[in-house]
Short mmCIF file of C-alpha atoms in Angstrom, two decimals:
data_model
loop_
_atom_site.label_atom_id
_atom_site.label_comp_id
_atom_site.label_asym_id
_atom_site.label_seq_id
_atom_site.Cartn_x
_atom_site.Cartn_y
_atom_site.Cartn_z
CA MET H 1 -28.83 4.75 18.87
CA THR H 2 -25.80 6.83 20.29
CA LYS H 3 -22.84 7.60 18.22
CA GLU H 4 -20.45 5.57 19.44
CA SER H 5 -22.49 2.52 18.35
CA VAL H 6 -22.66 4.13 14.62
CA LEU H 7 -19.01 4.07 14.73
CA GLY H 8 -18.56 0.68 17.29
CA ARG H 9 -20.78 -0.39 13.72
CA ILE H 10 -18.53 0.46 11.10
CA VAL H 11 -15.28 -0.50 12.55
CA ARG H 12 -17.15 -4.28 12.74
CA ILE H 13 -18.23 -4.04 9.43
CA PHE H 14 -14.71 -3.23 8.10
CA GLU H 15 -12.71 -6.01 10.17
CA VAL H 16 -15.12 -8.61 8.74
CA PHE H 17 -12.78 -8.41 5.44
CA GLY H 18 -9.79 -9.94 5.24
CA THR H 19 -6.91 -11.44 3.00
CA ASP H 20 -8.88 -14.83 3.22
CA THR H 21 -12.18 -12.44 3.14
CA PRO H 22 -12.00 -10.23 0.15
CA ALA H 23 -15.49 -9.87 -0.60
CA VAL H 24 -19.39 -11.17 1.23
CA SER H 25 -22.58 -10.75 0.53
CA VAL H 26 -24.21 -8.86 2.60
CA SER H 27 -26.15 -11.34 4.95
CA GLU H 28 -22.68 -13.26 5.57
CA LEU H 29 -21.30 -9.56 6.23
CA ALA H 30 -24.10 -9.17 8.61
CA ARG H 31 -23.68 -11.87 10.61
CA ARG H 32 -19.85 -11.94 11.21
CA ALA H 33 -20.30 -8.04 12.05
CA ASP H 34 -23.26 -9.43 14.43
CA LEU H 35 -25.78 -6.96 13.05
CA HIS H 36 -29.62 -7.18 11.75
CA VAL H 37 -29.27 -7.89 7.89
CA ALA H 38 -31.42 -4.56 7.52
CA THR H 39 -29.07 -2.69 9.31
CA ALA H 40 -25.91 -4.02 7.93
CA SER H 41 -27.49 -3.45 4.59
CA ARG H 42 -28.43 -0.19 4.91
CA MET H 43 -25.04 0.59 6.32
CA VAL H 44 -23.14 -1.38 3.17
CA GLU H 45 -25.46 1.57 1.30
CA GLN H 46 -23.93 3.98 2.51
CA LEU H 47 -20.46 2.86 2.62
CA VAL H 48 -20.60 2.49 -1.25
CA GLY H 49 -22.18 5.53 -1.63
CA HIS H 50 -19.13 7.68 -0.16
CA GLY H 51 -16.72 4.74 -1.98
CA TRP H 52 -15.58 2.95 1.28
CA LEU H 53 -17.39 -0.36 0.39
CA GLN H 54 -17.60 -1.30 -3.30
CA ARG H 55 -20.37 -3.86 -4.84
CA ASP H 56 -18.78 -6.40 -6.98
CA ALA H 57 -20.53 -7.83 -10.15
CA ASP H 58 -22.44 -10.71 -8.37
CA ARG H 59 -23.36 -8.16 -5.40
CA LYS H 60 -20.74 -9.13 -3.16
CA VAL H 61 -19.55 -6.11 -0.95
CA ARG H 62 -15.43 -5.81 -0.68
CA ILE H 63 -13.32 -2.72 0.60
CA GLY H 64 -13.91 0.26 -1.93
CA MET H 65 -10.53 1.65 -3.63
CA ARG H 66 -11.17 5.34 -1.70
CA LEU H 67 -11.05 3.79 1.77
CA TRP H 68 -7.58 2.50 0.37
CA GLU H 69 -6.69 5.66 -1.06
CA LEU H 70 -7.77 8.05 2.46
CA ALA H 71 -5.63 5.01 4.34
CA SER H 72 -2.73 5.56 2.04
CA ARG H 73 -1.93 8.57 0.43
CA ALA H 74 -1.11 9.95 4.45
CA SER H 75 -0.68 6.40 5.89
CA PRO H 76 2.35 6.72 8.64
CA ALA H 77 3.93 4.08 7.18
CA LEU H 78 4.56 6.13 4.03
CA PRO H 79 7.68 8.12 4.98
CA LEU H 80 9.60 4.50 6.20
CA ARG H 81 8.34 2.60 3.28
CA GLU H 82 9.65 5.53 0.61
CA ALA H 83 12.61 5.41 2.38
CA ALA H 84 13.01 1.28 2.75
CA MET H 85 11.50 0.58 -1.33
CA PRO H 86 15.02 1.58 -2.87
CA TYR H 87 17.19 -0.69 -0.76
CA MET H 88 14.81 -3.67 -0.36
CA GLU H 89 14.41 -3.50 -4.48
CA ASP H 90 18.08 -3.91 -5.02
CA LEU H 91 18.49 -6.30 -1.73
CA HIS H 92 15.63 -8.39 -3.34
CA ALA H 93 17.73 -7.89 -6.90
CA VAL H 94 20.88 -9.46 -5.16
CA VAL H 95 19.18 -11.94 -2.66
CA ARG H 96 16.41 -13.06 -5.45
CA HIS H 97 13.43 -14.46 -2.01
CA HIS H 98 10.99 -12.80 -0.02
CA THR H 99 12.37 -9.43 0.80
CA GLN H 100 10.08 -7.65 4.18
CA LEU H 101 9.51 -4.82 5.95
CA GLY H 102 8.01 -5.44 9.14
CA VAL H 103 7.09 -3.00 11.90
CA LEU H 104 5.78 -3.51 15.28
CA GLU H 105 2.01 -3.39 16.12
CA GLY H 106 0.38 -3.92 19.23
CA ASP H 107 1.90 -7.30 20.49
CA GLU H 108 2.69 -8.60 16.50
CA VAL H 109 4.73 -7.71 13.27
CA LEU H 110 2.45 -5.71 10.51
CA PHE H 111 4.55 -6.14 7.39
CA LEU H 112 4.55 -3.01 5.26
CA GLU H 113 5.92 -4.47 2.29
CA ARG H 114 6.98 -7.60 0.78
CA LEU H 115 8.48 -7.76 -2.66
CA SER H 116 8.37 -11.67 -3.99
CA THR H 117 10.07 -13.46 -7.02
CA ARG H 118 8.28 -15.66 -8.69
CA HIS H 119 8.49 -19.51 -7.70
CA ALA H 120 10.24 -18.73 -4.05
CA VAL H 121 10.29 -20.54 -1.15
CA VAL H 122 7.12 -20.99 1.08
CA ASN H 123 5.95 -17.71 2.76
CA LEU H 124 2.81 -17.39 5.12
CA THR H 125 3.51 -13.05 5.12
CA ARG H 126 1.63 -10.88 2.79
CA ILE H 127 1.35 -7.14 3.16
CA ALA H 128 -0.27 -6.19 6.30
CA GLY H 129 -0.41 -9.17 7.10
CA ARG H 130 0.65 -9.74 10.52
CA LEU H 131 2.26 -12.81 12.71
CA PRO H 132 3.10 -13.34 16.30
CA LEU H 133 6.17 -11.44 17.52
CA HIS H 134 7.94 -14.84 18.65
CA VAL H 135 7.56 -16.86 15.15
CA SER H 136 9.29 -14.74 13.00
CA SER H 137 12.47 -13.46 12.40
CA SER H 138 11.16 -9.66 11.79
CA GLY H 139 8.81 -10.16 15.05
CA GLU H 140 12.00 -11.29 17.44
CA VAL H 141 14.12 -8.18 15.92
CA LEU H 142 11.13 -5.72 17.31
CA LEU H 143 10.44 -8.25 20.03
CA ALA H 144 14.41 -7.34 21.12
CA HIS H 145 14.10 -3.72 20.75
CA ALA H 146 10.62 -3.79 22.44
CA PRO H 147 10.14 -1.83 25.80
CA VAL H 148 10.83 -4.70 28.64
CA GLU H 149 7.15 -4.24 29.54
CA LEU H 150 5.94 -5.66 25.77
CA GLN H 151 9.06 -8.57 26.21
CA GLU H 152 7.50 -9.73 29.45
CA ARG H 153 4.32 -9.76 28.19
CA VAL H 154 5.18 -12.14 25.25
CA LEU H 155 7.62 -14.10 27.28
CA ALA H 156 4.54 -14.52 29.88
CA GLY H 157 2.68 -16.69 26.86
CA PRO H 158 1.08 -18.46 25.26
CA LEU H 159 4.35 -18.88 23.01
CA ARG H 160 2.38 -21.63 20.11
CA GLY H 161 4.56 -22.98 18.10
CA TYR H 162 3.47 -23.46 14.02
CA THR H 163 6.57 -25.69 13.47
CA PRO H 164 8.79 -28.01 16.01
CA ASN H 165 11.33 -25.95 15.60
CA THR H 166 9.38 -22.66 17.09
CA VAL H 167 10.87 -21.07 20.07
CA THR H 168 8.27 -21.88 22.75
CA ASP H 169 10.38 -21.78 26.25
CA PRO H 170 10.40 -18.53 27.52
CA LYS H 171 13.72 -19.16 28.86
CA VAL H 172 15.10 -20.00 25.49
CA LEU H 173 13.68 -17.03 23.55
CA ARG H 174 14.85 -14.74 26.51
CA ALA H 175 18.56 -15.82 25.49
CA ARG H 176 17.48 -15.16 22.03
CA LEU H 177 16.54 -11.67 22.45
CA ALA H 178 19.73 -10.79 24.26
CA ASP H 179 22.07 -12.75 21.49
CA ILE H 180 19.77 -10.85 18.96
CA ARG H 181 20.69 -7.08 20.22
CA ARG H 182 24.30 -8.40 20.84
CA ASP H 183 24.41 -10.06 17.02
CA GLY H 184 22.47 -7.48 15.34
CA PHE H 185 20.48 -10.42 13.39
CA ALA H 186 17.73 -12.63 14.06
CA CYS H 187 17.58 -15.91 12.19
CA CYS H 188 14.56 -18.00 12.55
CA ALA H 189 15.15 -21.93 10.74
CA GLY H 190 12.24 -23.29 9.91
CA TYR H 191 9.96 -21.31 12.52
CA VAL H 192 6.59 -20.56 10.34
CA ASP H 193 7.37 -23.47 7.89
CA GLU H 194 9.85 -25.86 7.95
CA ARG H 195 10.98 -25.53 3.89
CA ALA H 196 11.91 -21.56 4.89
CA THR H 197 14.59 -19.67 7.46
CA GLY H 198 13.39 -15.93 8.05
CA ILE H 199 16.57 -13.68 8.55
CA ALA H 200 16.03 -9.82 9.80
CA VAL H 201 18.11 -7.02 11.04
CA PRO H 202 16.69 -4.11 12.85
CA VAL H 203 16.28 -0.77 10.84
CA ARG H 204 16.95 2.92 12.98
CA GLY H 205 14.97 6.00 12.57
CA PRO H 206 15.95 9.33 12.97
CA GLY H 207 17.18 9.59 17.06
CA GLY H 208 18.45 6.12 16.70
CA GLY H 209 15.96 4.04 17.62
CA VAL H 210 14.83 0.73 16.09
CA VAL H 211 11.52 2.03 13.84
CA ALA H 212 11.29 -1.38 11.55
CA ALA H 213 12.66 -4.78 11.16
CA LEU H 214 14.10 -5.37 7.53
CA SER H 215 13.83 -9.29 6.81
CA VAL H 216 14.29 -11.74 3.70
CA VAL H 217 12.62 -15.25 3.85
CA VAL H 218 15.03 -18.11 2.09
CA PRO H 219 15.08 -21.77 2.04
CA ASN H 220 15.96 -23.76 5.06
CA ASP H 221 19.57 -24.20 4.25
CA ALA H 222 23.29 -23.99 5.00
CA ASN H 223 23.60 -21.04 2.82
CA ALA H 224 20.74 -18.96 4.60
CA ARG H 225 23.47 -16.81 6.59
CA SER H 226 24.92 -15.78 3.66
CA GLN H 227 22.00 -13.01 2.88
CA ILE H 228 23.32 -11.34 5.98
CA PRO H 229 25.44 -8.51 5.24
CA ALA H 230 23.36 -7.70 2.03
CA LEU H 231 20.88 -7.40 5.12
CA ARG H 232 22.98 -5.20 7.10
CA ALA H 233 24.13 -3.10 4.60
CA ALA H 234 20.23 -2.59 3.24
CA ALA H 235 18.92 -1.39 6.89
CA LEU H 236 22.08 1.19 7.42
CA GLY H 237 20.91 2.76 4.17
CA ILE H 238 17.69 2.99 5.15
CA GLY H 239 18.58 4.68 8.00
CA ARG H 240 20.47 6.76 6.06
CA ALA H 241 17.60 7.78 3.50
CA MET H 242 15.65 8.59 6.78
CA GLY H 243 18.23 11.29 7.82
CA LEU H 244 20.03 9.13 10.39
CA SER H 245 23.58 10.34 11.26
CA LEU H 246 26.39 7.97 10.78
CA SER H 247 27.16 8.15 14.75
CA GLU H 248 23.78 7.18 15.53
CA ASN H 249 23.29 4.47 12.59
CA ARG H 250 24.60 0.73 13.59
CA LEU H 251 23.18 -2.57 14.02
CA MET J 1 -28.60 12.96 14.97
CA THR J 2 -29.03 10.51 12.06
CA LYS J 3 -26.84 7.86 12.04
CA GLU J 4 -26.09 9.21 8.78
CA SER J 5 -24.89 12.30 9.54
CA VAL J 6 -22.63 10.25 11.92
CA LEU J 7 -20.85 8.59 8.72
CA GLY J 8 -20.47 11.44 6.93
CA ARG J 9 -19.13 13.12 9.43
CA ILE J 10 -16.39 10.47 9.74
CA VAL J 11 -16.20 10.59 5.92
CA ARG J 12 -15.18 14.13 6.12
CA ILE J 13 -12.66 13.61 9.09
CA PHE J 14 -10.93 11.40 6.85
CA GLU J 15 -11.17 13.54 3.92
CA VAL J 16 -9.13 15.94 6.04
CA PHE J 17 -5.83 13.83 5.29
CA GLY J 18 -3.50 13.97 2.18
CA THR J 19 -0.25 13.66 0.81
CA ASP J 20 0.24 17.18 1.96
CA THR J 21 -1.74 16.71 4.97
CA PRO J 22 -0.54 13.73 6.75
CA ALA J 23 -1.01 15.46 10.07
CA VAL J 24 -2.98 18.47 11.77
CA SER J 25 -4.31 19.55 15.41
CA VAL J 26 -7.80 18.90 16.11
CA SER J 27 -9.22 22.15 15.92
CA GLU J 28 -7.61 22.43 11.94
CA LEU J 29 -9.66 19.37 11.41
CA ALA J 30 -12.28 20.34 12.83
CA ARG J 31 -12.24 23.50 10.17
CA ARG J 32 -11.27 21.70 7.85
CA ALA J 33 -13.78 18.94 8.38
CA ASP J 34 -16.53 22.08 8.83
CA LEU J 35 -17.33 19.99 12.43
CA HIS J 36 -17.67 22.29 15.63
CA VAL J 37 -14.43 21.65 17.85
CA ALA J 38 -16.28 19.41 20.16
CA THR J 39 -17.89 17.42 18.08
CA ALA J 40 -14.68 16.62 16.45
CA SER J 41 -12.38 16.44 19.59
CA ARG J 42 -15.05 13.41 21.02
CA MET J 43 -14.93 11.70 17.66
CA VAL J 44 -11.15 12.22 17.16
CA GLU J 45 -10.82 10.27 20.69
CA GLN J 46 -13.38 7.65 19.28
CA LEU J 47 -11.30 6.78 16.08
CA VAL J 48 -7.87 7.19 18.35
CA GLY J 49 -9.26 4.21 20.11
CA HIS J 50 -10.25 1.89 17.03
CA GLY J 51 -7.22 2.54 16.19
CA TRP J 52 -8.09 4.50 12.52
CA LEU J 53 -6.71 8.20 13.71
CA GLN J 54 -3.56 7.88 16.01
CA ARG J 55 -1.71 10.75 18.07
CA ASP J 56 1.73 12.22 17.66
CA ALA J 57 3.87 12.88 20.09
CA ASP J 58 2.98 16.94 19.55
CA ARG J 59 -1.00 15.94 19.76
CA LYS J 60 -1.42 16.32 16.09
CA VAL J 61 -4.15 13.78 14.47
CA ARG J 62 -2.79 11.19 11.64
CA ILE J 63 -4.62 8.23 9.92
CA GLY J 64 -4.26 5.17 12.29
CA MET J 65 -2.04 2.43 11.26
CA ARG J 66 -5.22 0.08 11.88
CA LEU J 67 -7.05 2.00 8.76
CA TRP J 68 -4.44 1.06 6.85
CA GLU J 69 -3.83 -2.31 7.51
CA LEU J 70 -7.77 -2.93 7.39
CA ALA J 71 -7.86 -1.28 3.50
CA SER J 72 -4.73 -3.00 2.43
CA ARG J 73 -5.28 -6.55 3.14
CA ALA J 74 -8.52 -6.63 1.45
CA SER J 75 -8.02 -3.81 -0.93
CA PRO J 76 -9.22 -4.36 -4.55
CA ALA J 77 -6.06 -3.57 -5.63
CA LEU J 78 -4.16 -6.30 -4.09
CA PRO J 79 -4.72 -8.36 -6.77
CA LEU J 80 -3.23 -6.26 -9.67
CA ARG J 81 -0.15 -5.29 -7.24
CA GLU J 82 0.72 -8.59 -6.82
CA ALA J 83 0.72 -9.97 -10.33
CA ALA J 84 2.66 -6.62 -11.51
CA MET J 85 4.75 -6.00 -8.82
CA PRO J 86 7.60 -8.81 -10.11
CA TYR J 87 7.09 -7.28 -14.26
CA MET J 88 7.31 -3.60 -12.33
CA GLU J 89 10.62 -4.55 -10.62
CA ASP J 90 12.27 -5.88 -13.16
CA LEU J 91 11.17 -2.80 -15.57
CA HIS J 92 12.43 -0.25 -13.21
CA ALA J 93 16.13 -2.50 -12.96
CA VAL J 94 16.11 -2.11 -16.59
CA VAL J 95 14.52 1.69 -17.28
CA ARG J 96 16.03 3.37 -13.66
CA HIS J 97 13.30 5.89 -13.64
CA HIS J 98 10.01 5.73 -12.02
CA THR J 99 7.88 2.99 -12.91
CA GLN J 100 4.29 3.44 -11.84
CA LEU J 101 0.65 1.49 -12.23
CA GLY J 102 -2.48 3.54 -12.17
CA VAL J 103 -6.36 2.22 -12.64
CA LEU J 104 -9.01 4.54 -13.55
CA GLU J 105 -10.97 5.71 -10.30
CA GLY J 106 -13.94 8.73 -11.72
CA ASP J 107 -12.67 10.75 -13.59
CA GLU J 108 -9.29 10.87 -12.75
CA VAL J 109 -6.16 8.08 -12.64
CA LEU J 110 -4.93 6.38 -9.46
CA PHE J 111 -1.71 5.27 -8.97
CA LEU J 112 -1.14 2.42 -7.38
CA GLU J 113 2.18 1.85 -6.95
CA ARG J 114 5.59 3.71 -7.70
CA LEU J 115 8.61 2.51 -7.89
CA SER J 116 11.75 5.45 -8.05
CA THR J 117 15.78 5.83 -8.18
CA ARG J 118 17.29 8.02 -6.08
CA HIS J 119 18.13 11.20 -8.44
CA ALA J 120 15.13 9.89 -11.01
CA VAL J 121 13.54 12.58 -12.83
CA VAL J 122 10.96 15.43 -11.32
CA ASN J 123 7.85 13.36 -11.06
CA LEU J 124 4.73 14.52 -9.48
CA THR J 125 2.74 11.40 -9.27
CA ARG J 126 2.77 9.76 -5.92
CA ILE J 127 1.06 5.92 -4.53
CA ALA J 128 -2.65 6.66 -4.14
CA GLY J 129 -2.23 10.13 -5.50
CA ARG J 130 -4.40 11.41 -8.61
CA LEU J 131 -3.82 12.81 -12.04
CA PRO J 132 -6.54 14.38 -14.57
CA LEU J 133 -6.66 12.02 -17.27
CA HIS J 134 -5.72 14.13 -20.30
CA VAL J 135 -2.39 15.60 -18.39
CA SER J 136 -0.73 11.80 -18.18
CA SER J 137 0.38 9.05 -19.81
CA SER J 138 -1.34 6.24 -17.48
CA GLY J 139 -4.69 8.69 -18.11
CA GLU J 140 -4.39 8.79 -21.56
CA VAL J 141 -3.84 4.96 -22.09
CA LEU J 142 -6.98 4.83 -20.07
CA LEU J 143 -9.05 7.18 -21.15
CA ALA J 144 -8.19 5.63 -24.91
CA HIS J 145 -9.79 2.42 -23.55
CA ALA J 146 -12.99 3.97 -21.06
CA PRO J 147 -16.58 4.10 -21.95
CA VAL J 148 -17.15 6.53 -24.60
CA GLU J 149 -19.21 8.53 -22.20
CA LEU J 150 -16.34 9.11 -19.82
CA GLN J 151 -14.41 9.83 -22.61
CA GLU J 152 -16.74 13.03 -24.39
CA ARG J 153 -17.54 13.95 -21.01
CA VAL J 154 -12.91 14.69 -20.42
CA LEU J 155 -13.55 15.86 -24.03
CA ALA J 156 -16.11 18.53 -22.99
CA GLY J 157 -14.00 19.91 -20.77
CA PRO J 158 -12.14 21.92 -19.12
CA LEU J 159 -8.86 20.57 -20.11
CA ARG J 160 -6.75 22.52 -17.64
CA GLY J 161 -2.67 22.77 -19.24
CA TYR J 162 0.43 22.05 -16.52
CA THR J 163 2.42 23.18 -18.79
CA PRO J 164 2.40 24.78 -22.59
CA ASN J 165 3.24 21.13 -23.89
CA THR J 166 -0.28 19.51 -21.91
CA VAL J 167 -2.91 19.01 -24.50
CA THR J 168 -5.79 21.26 -23.94
CA ASP J 169 -7.50 21.70 -27.04
CA PRO J 170 -10.23 18.68 -27.61
CA LYS J 171 -9.65 18.01 -31.13
CA VAL J 172 -6.02 16.73 -31.03
CA LEU J 173 -7.02 14.83 -27.87
CA ARG J 174 -9.84 13.32 -29.20
CA ALA J 175 -7.36 12.33 -32.22
CA ARG J 176 -4.85 11.28 -30.09
CA LEU J 177 -6.73 8.74 -28.28
CA ALA J 178 -7.40 7.25 -31.83
CA ASP J 179 -3.69 6.97 -32.37
CA ILE J 180 -2.92 5.41 -28.99
CA ARG J 181 -5.86 2.81 -29.27
CA ARG J 182 -3.88 1.93 -32.40
CA ASP J 183 -0.40 2.14 -31.65
CA GLY J 184 -0.57 0.72 -28.08
CA PHE J 185 1.11 3.18 -26.29
CA ALA J 186 1.05 6.67 -25.06
CA CYS J 187 4.06 9.07 -24.99
CA CYS J 188 3.48 12.72 -23.25
CA ALA J 189 6.81 14.73 -23.69
CA GLY J 190 6.75 17.49 -21.04
CA TYR J 191 3.05 17.57 -20.06
CA VAL J 192 3.02 17.59 -16.44
CA ASP J 193 6.69 19.12 -16.38
CA GLU J 194 8.76 20.41 -18.74
CA ARG J 195 11.62 17.88 -18.11
CA ALA J 196 10.18 14.78 -17.71
CA THR J 197 8.16 12.88 -20.05
CA GLY J 198 6.10 9.91 -19.25
CA ILE J 199 5.39 6.71 -21.47
CA ALA J 200 2.61 3.98 -20.70
CA VAL J 201 1.72 0.84 -21.94
CA PRO J 202 -2.61 -0.82 -21.72
CA VAL J 203 -2.51 -3.57 -18.72
CA ARG J 204 -5.62 -6.35 -19.88
CA GLY J 205 -7.23 -8.50 -17.35
CA PRO J 206 -9.05 -11.72 -17.63
CA GLY J 207 -11.62 -11.31 -20.36
CA GLY J 208 -9.04 -8.90 -21.93
CA GLY J 209 -10.21 -5.67 -21.20
CA VAL J 210 -8.01 -2.57 -19.60
CA VAL J 211 -7.76 -3.05 -15.78
CA ALA J 212 -5.16 -0.61 -15.90
CA ALA J 213 -1.72 1.35 -17.07
CA LEU J 214 1.85 0.84 -16.93
CA SER J 215 4.46 3.35 -17.53
CA VAL J 216 7.70 5.30 -16.76
CA VAL J 217 8.79 8.53 -16.32
CA VAL J 218 11.86 9.07 -18.24
CA PRO J 219 14.20 12.68 -18.60
CA ASN J 220 12.13 14.56 -21.92
CA ASP J 221 14.76 13.69 -24.18
CA ALA J 222 15.38 11.76 -27.60
CA ASN J 223 15.93 8.86 -26.33
CA ALA J 224 12.51 8.52 -24.27
CA ARG J 225 10.77 6.04 -26.45
CA SER J 226 13.76 3.31 -26.65
CA GLN J 227 11.79 2.58 -23.37
CA ILE J 228 8.51 1.45 -25.16
CA PRO J 229 9.38 -2.43 -26.42
CA ALA J 230 10.28 -3.18 -22.23
CA LEU J 231 7.37 -1.57 -20.94
CA ARG J 232 5.04 -3.73 -23.59
CA ALA J 233 6.76 -7.14 -22.40
CA ALA J 234 6.37 -6.11 -18.73
CA ALA J 235 2.41 -5.04 -19.36
CA LEU J 236 1.84 -8.43 -21.68
CA GLY J 237 3.59 -10.39 -18.43
CA ILE J 238 1.70 -8.85 -15.57
CA GLY J 239 -1.50 -9.96 -17.91
CA ARG J 240 -0.27 -13.68 -18.09
CA ALA J 241 0.28 -13.57 -14.52
CA MET J 242 -3.15 -12.36 -13.86
CA GLY J 243 -4.63 -15.53 -16.07
CA LEU J 244 -4.92 -13.97 -19.56
CA SER J 245 -4.84 -16.39 -22.17
CA LEU J 246 -2.63 -15.54 -25.36
CA SER J 247 -4.96 -15.03 -27.53
CA GLU J 248 -7.00 -12.61 -25.47
CA ASN J 249 -3.44 -10.65 -24.03
CA ARG J 250 -2.94 -8.06 -26.73
CA LEU J 251 -1.47 -4.13 -26.78
#
């Protein structure tokens, strides 16, 4: 067995776990990671020994706190998150709806943080969860400022609709991206769920490039757009906290 | 080379990274992980391929966003954090000082979350950071409710002082733990830094056991204790959000 395959197996083991699969039995883990049960069992044993996996009282296996700690204490997202959190809290206190921070990862938006109020409107996004770029306001903002090659790859499809409101026509999406660059925000009414509207603005980092999207998810009604000024102000604050000069800092 | 040693090497590589070491060169990584440069270089290459590590523009290596995502989306801390965040935000809005959530990990307190205001008092704790149990209010609360064997191990020392105020006498610490169980809070004036006071209360999970400590770090002055009622109310709210019945929910 080569070293490559050991790492590949470890990666496959960890990719089994997700928001909907926080804990599995070893046999289920072996099946999903395509490993012999004996192999999976031996590797789980070792990973538990290092704290990278842990066992529940019912013997199910889940991600270990030690792995979360290692990945979080030096996370590449930490400086952005630290700069953003005070402004996200203020924004959340004013808007009283889901307030989110997302970054471009591959061809999707990865959500780094989400602040939520009890009884807020339905919201599919989760911390460390992903959505395709064309279905969420954060994704549209990130796509509007992404390299042209990525834009063309996404526009080439397929563009799956989550609701009848999701933009799945590449011509319409291309025009929207130009509007978003001009207007400085994306407003997606009912794209992910018909009851909710996502509104996102770009967050610029040192040098002026777009490093993240700041968004809120509010009820899909006539008031949704009234949140835009508060969002823009919070995004400018985050940019300033990251050391952006006034002249670079724009929406 | 056995499979065990490959996993051991991967673990050593990831343990190099920390809050003060977010990015290192491959040669520095090899030195700190005690690996040949050629071995480290080959493993880094593979880990970058899986997104578990990533390379900066200056070729330094850091934790990959993919590892953070895998560790976070199914983190064992996620349900607790999700239950706690609305209450932590409310508490932070009222107290306007560092607001923290910590859990017992080994013989230390591991901080899962920290909300901070700009220009708040000095605070050593960080998200995914650790402190010894006897030096922080969160640690004292967790220790007061920990299994007796752990208490005895910590009391057997050594108990290092961070300031002249840190309790380093095991007799005094033992008496404090009894007080904390009786009073329902720990108040540590100037333990970690003479300018700051930490105040912590226990958070109880389903079944009534203490699963976390909720704390604030405020200036070390006569007002510090006025925060205790707000802390206690927030901790009860978190317990209720986790499904604790009224009769189980106590401080």
